[in-house]
Amino acid sequence: MNRAHFFAKGFLGLSALLLSAAVWAHGGAAGTDTDQCKFELEPSHWIHYTAYQPKSYPAEEFCGKLPGTNTPTQLVFDYQDMRYRKMSIEFEVTKEPEGTRVFFLPSKKHSSGTVNLELPNGVPDAGKYLIHITLVPDQGERLDAHMSFTAGTGAKTSTSNFVLYVLFVLGGLYVLYLSSAPVRNTVNSLIGKKKS
């Protein structure tokens, strides 16, 4: 096997490893849960949160940082515990540190386990916001949990997307190398000159 084939096979193996679902899996390590869109309402009782800004950033999901302001925003909560489906829960979004109310949903039972908060105008200003989730049990004390997010951060280019673009370009160049004899001969002669 010549050196060019060795490097080509090594590149393909590395590409397969980098594009592997196991490497890019959410969390990254066995036995750990690093889902930052999940937070604890009560000890060992969780709720999952996802934010969308469909007009400005279609098909993108956000969590702690919303890129836009003054754009329709959806905050979606999924109960990961069946017990919350039987409880009344109140939702409020405030601008911090002022505490100005941006959104309010009175206490209500959500038997489906999913709550979709529609903010037709989104949040008005860039900065920090707080989501207040209040459990209103039939008996006993109300329990208030909080989760913060920032808005107006703008959209970032993901590093993982950049790496994928580079890999696709390199893969395309490799396919060109394999499919075109003149390109392959030129590359092989350049590699041959480097060896000498």
Tab-separated table of C-alpha atoms in Angstrom, residues 53 63-70 93-98 102 123-131 147-154:
chain	number	residue	atom	x	y	z
A	53	GLN	CA	-37.944	32.270	17.678
A	63	CYS	CA	-32.106	27.413	25.878
A	64	GLY	CA	-30.228	29.939	28.005
A	65	LYS	CA	-29.513	32.469	25.237
A	66	LEU	CA	-32.136	33.804	22.849
A	67	PRO	CA	-30.532	35.660	19.955
A	68	GLY	CA	-33.391	38.060	19.141
A	69	THR	CA	-35.580	40.661	20.802
A	70	ASN	CA	-38.946	41.997	19.615
A	93	VAL	CA	-41.392	36.003	32.677
A	94	THR	CA	-39.743	39.116	34.118
A	95	LYS	CA	-36.964	41.445	32.961
A	96	GLU	CA	-34.161	41.526	35.518
A	97	PRO	CA	-32.949	43.167	37.674
A	98	GLU	CA	-35.980	45.478	37.471
A	102	VAL	CA	-43.116	40.605	30.317
A	123	VAL	CA	-38.978	40.137	24.888
A	124	PRO	CA	-38.567	43.895	24.465
A	125	ASP	CA	-34.917	44.499	25.358
A	126	ALA	CA	-31.580	42.770	25.354
A	127	GLY	CA	-30.518	41.567	28.782
A	128	LYS	CA	-31.321	39.073	31.514
A	129	TYR	CA	-34.769	37.562	32.072
A	130	LEU	CA	-36.172	35.231	34.686
A	131	ILE	CA	-38.823	32.547	34.200
A	147	MET	CA	-34.699	29.780	35.484
A	148	SER	CA	-32.822	32.630	33.848
A	149	PHE	CA	-32.031	33.343	30.210
A	150	THR	CA	-30.513	36.203	28.255
A	151	ALA	CA	-31.953	37.749	25.113
A	152	GLY	CA	-30.462	39.830	22.337
A	153	THR	CA	-27.209	37.904	22.146
A	154	GLY	CA	-27.369	37.556	18.359
